[in-house]
mmCIF file of C-alpha atoms in Angstrom:
data_model
loop_
_atom_site.group_PDB
_atom_site.id
_atom_site.type_symbol
_atom_site.label_atom_id
_atom_site.label_comp_id
_atom_site.label_asym_id
_atom_site.label_seq_id
_atom_site.Cartn_x
_atom_site.Cartn_y
_atom_site.Cartn_z
ATOM 1 C CA MET T 1110 -11.131 22.233 31.560
ATOM 2 C CA LEU T 1111 -13.278 23.295 28.609
ATOM 3 C CA ARG T 1112 -10.615 25.707 27.388
ATOM 4 C CA TYR T 1113 -8.260 22.754 26.795
ATOM 5 C CA LEU T 1114 -10.754 20.908 24.594
ATOM 6 C CA PRO T 1115 -9.684 22.480 21.257
ATOM 7 C CA PHE T 1116 -6.041 21.686 22.007
ATOM 8 C CA LEU T 1117 -6.902 18.100 22.917
ATOM 9 C CA LEU T 1118 -9.005 17.638 19.758
ATOM 10 C CA VAL T 1119 -6.183 18.951 17.551
ATOM 11 C CA LEU T 1120 -3.721 16.697 19.355
ATOM 12 C CA ALA T 1121 -5.994 13.670 18.908
ATOM 13 C CA VAL T 1122 -6.431 14.299 15.169
ATOM 14 C CA TRP T 1123 -2.694 14.881 14.804
ATOM 15 C CA ILE T 1124 -1.810 11.617 16.558
ATOM 16 C CA TYR T 1125 -4.480 9.660 14.657
ATOM 17 C CA ALA T 1126 -3.213 10.953 11.299
ATOM 18 C CA PHE T 1127 0.394 10.183 12.219
ATOM 19 C CA ILE T 1128 -0.435 6.608 13.227
ATOM 20 C CA ASP T 1129 -2.626 6.180 10.136
ATOM 21 C CA VAL T 1130 0.262 7.261 7.882
ATOM 22 C CA LEU T 1131 2.639 4.845 9.605
ATOM 23 C CA ASN T 1132 0.199 1.911 9.385
ATOM 24 C CA THR T 1133 -0.792 2.470 5.758
ATOM 25 C CA PRO T 1134 1.010 0.164 3.302
ATOM 26 C CA GLU T 1135 3.209 1.974 0.782
ATOM 27 C CA LYS T 1136 1.056 0.785 -2.145
ATOM 28 C CA GLU T 1137 -2.005 2.573 -0.708
ATOM 29 C CA VAL T 1138 -0.275 5.956 -0.356
ATOM 30 C CA ARG T 1139 -1.097 8.453 -3.103
ATOM 31 C CA HIS T 1140 0.694 11.446 -4.632
ATOM 32 C CA LEU T 1141 3.805 11.494 -2.411
ATOM 33 C CA PRO T 1142 6.103 8.938 -0.790
ATOM 34 C CA LYS T 1143 5.110 7.777 2.675
ATOM 35 C CA VAL T 1144 8.110 9.480 4.308
ATOM 36 C CA VAL T 1145 7.040 12.832 2.874
ATOM 37 C CA TRP T 1146 3.514 12.329 4.232
ATOM 38 C CA VAL T 1147 4.949 11.620 7.694
ATOM 39 C CA ILE T 1148 6.924 14.870 7.541
ATOM 40 C CA ILE T 1149 3.891 16.851 6.313
ATOM 41 C CA VAL T 1150 1.669 15.479 9.076
ATOM 42 C CA LEU T 1151 4.304 16.217 11.715
ATOM 43 C CA LEU T 1152 5.198 19.719 10.495
ATOM 44 C CA PHE T 1153 1.685 20.965 9.785
ATOM 45 C CA GLY T 1154 -0.194 19.038 12.464
ATOM 46 C CA GLU T 1155 -0.622 21.962 14.838
ATOM 47 C CA VAL T 1156 -2.829 23.807 12.376
ATOM 48 C CA LEU T 1157 -4.448 20.582 11.096
ATOM 49 C CA LEU T 1158 -3.281 21.196 7.514
ATOM 50 C CA GLY T 1159 -1.099 18.077 7.447
ATOM 51 C CA PRO T 1160 -3.698 15.681 8.847
ATOM 52 C CA ILE T 1161 -6.477 17.107 6.674
ATOM 53 C CA ALA T 1162 -4.272 16.825 3.572
ATOM 54 C CA TRP T 1163 -3.517 13.206 4.495
ATOM 55 C CA PHE T 1164 -7.169 12.290 5.048
ATOM 56 C CA VAL T 1165 -8.323 13.994 1.844
ATOM 57 C CA THR T 1166 -5.597 13.133 -0.667
ATOM 58 C CA GLY T 1167 -2.930 10.931 0.842
ATOM 59 C CA LYS T 1168 -4.571 7.538 1.205
ATOM 60 C CA LYS T 1169 -6.566 5.387 -1.198
ATOM 61 C CA ARG T 1170 -9.973 4.865 0.337
ATOM 62 C CA ALA T 1171 -12.565 2.230 -0.469
ATOM 63 C CA PRO T 1172 -15.707 3.687 -2.038
ATOM 64 C CA ALA T 1173 -18.502 4.239 0.444
ATOM 65 C CA GLY T 1174 -21.296 1.812 -0.367
ATOM 66 C CA GLY T 1175 -22.051 0.739 -3.902
ATOM 67 C CA GLY T 1176 -18.584 -0.724 -4.355
ATOM 68 C CA SER T 1177 -17.878 -4.176 -5.638
ATOM 69 C CA ARG T 1178 -18.212 -6.913 -3.043
ATOM 70 C CA ARG T 1179 -16.055 -9.584 -4.605
ATOM 71 C CA GLY T 1180 -14.669 -11.811 -1.920
ATOM 72 C CA GLY T 1181 -16.139 -9.654 0.836
ATOM 73 C CA TRP T 1182 -18.822 -10.325 3.384
ATOM 74 C CA VAL T 1183 -22.389 -10.164 2.085
ATOM 75 C CA ALA T 1184 -25.444 -9.675 4.258
ATOM 76 C CA PRO T 1185 -27.746 -12.736 4.311
ATOM 77 C CA ASP T 1186 -30.609 -10.925 2.608
ATOM 78 C CA ASP T 1187 -28.261 -10.003 -0.278
ATOM 79 C CA ASN T 1188 -26.731 -13.462 -0.605
ATOM 80 C CA PRO T 1189 -28.459 -15.491 -3.344
ATOM 81 C CA ASP T 1190 -27.120 -18.801 -1.992
ATOM 82 C CA PHE T 1191 -28.584 -18.098 1.442
ATOM 83 C CA LEU T 1192 -31.946 -17.113 -0.034
ATOM 84 C CA LYS T 1193 -31.986 -20.227 -2.222
ATOM 85 C CA GLY T 1194 -31.316 -22.338 0.860
ATOM 86 C CA LEU T 1195 -34.281 -20.726 2.630
ATOM 87 C CA ASN T 1196 -36.550 -21.594 -0.285
ATOM 88 C CA GLU T 1197 -35.320 -25.208 -0.227
ATOM 89 C CA ASP T 1198 -35.910 -25.425 3.540
ATOM 90 C CA ARG T 1199 -39.438 -24.073 3.085
ATOM 91 C CA ARG T 1200 -40.189 -26.686 0.393
ATOM 92 C CA ASP T 1201 -38.818 -29.491 2.590
ATOM 93 C CA ASP T 1202 -41.101 -28.440 5.478
ATOM 94 C CA SER T 1203 -44.218 -28.522 3.289
#
C-alpha cells in the first residue's frame, strides 16, 4: 500500500490544481488565458510541473497577513468599535 502513496499524492495535487483552475474567475488568472492553464495542468500534471506552475504563477493570491482589511472580518480585539463599546459598558457598571 505504501508504494502507491507517491502516485496518490501526485494524483491528488493534479486533481486539486485542475479543479482550482476551473473554479477561478477569469479576472483572477494571471499571465495566460484560463483555457491555456487548463491544458498546462492536464498535460504536465503527471510530473507536477503544471500544477506547481499554476500554484506559483497562475492565480492572483491575497497577501498573507498584513493585507488591507477593508470590508473584511476583523477580530474583536482589533476592532476599535468593539473596544469602545467595552469601555462604555465598564463605565456604565461603575
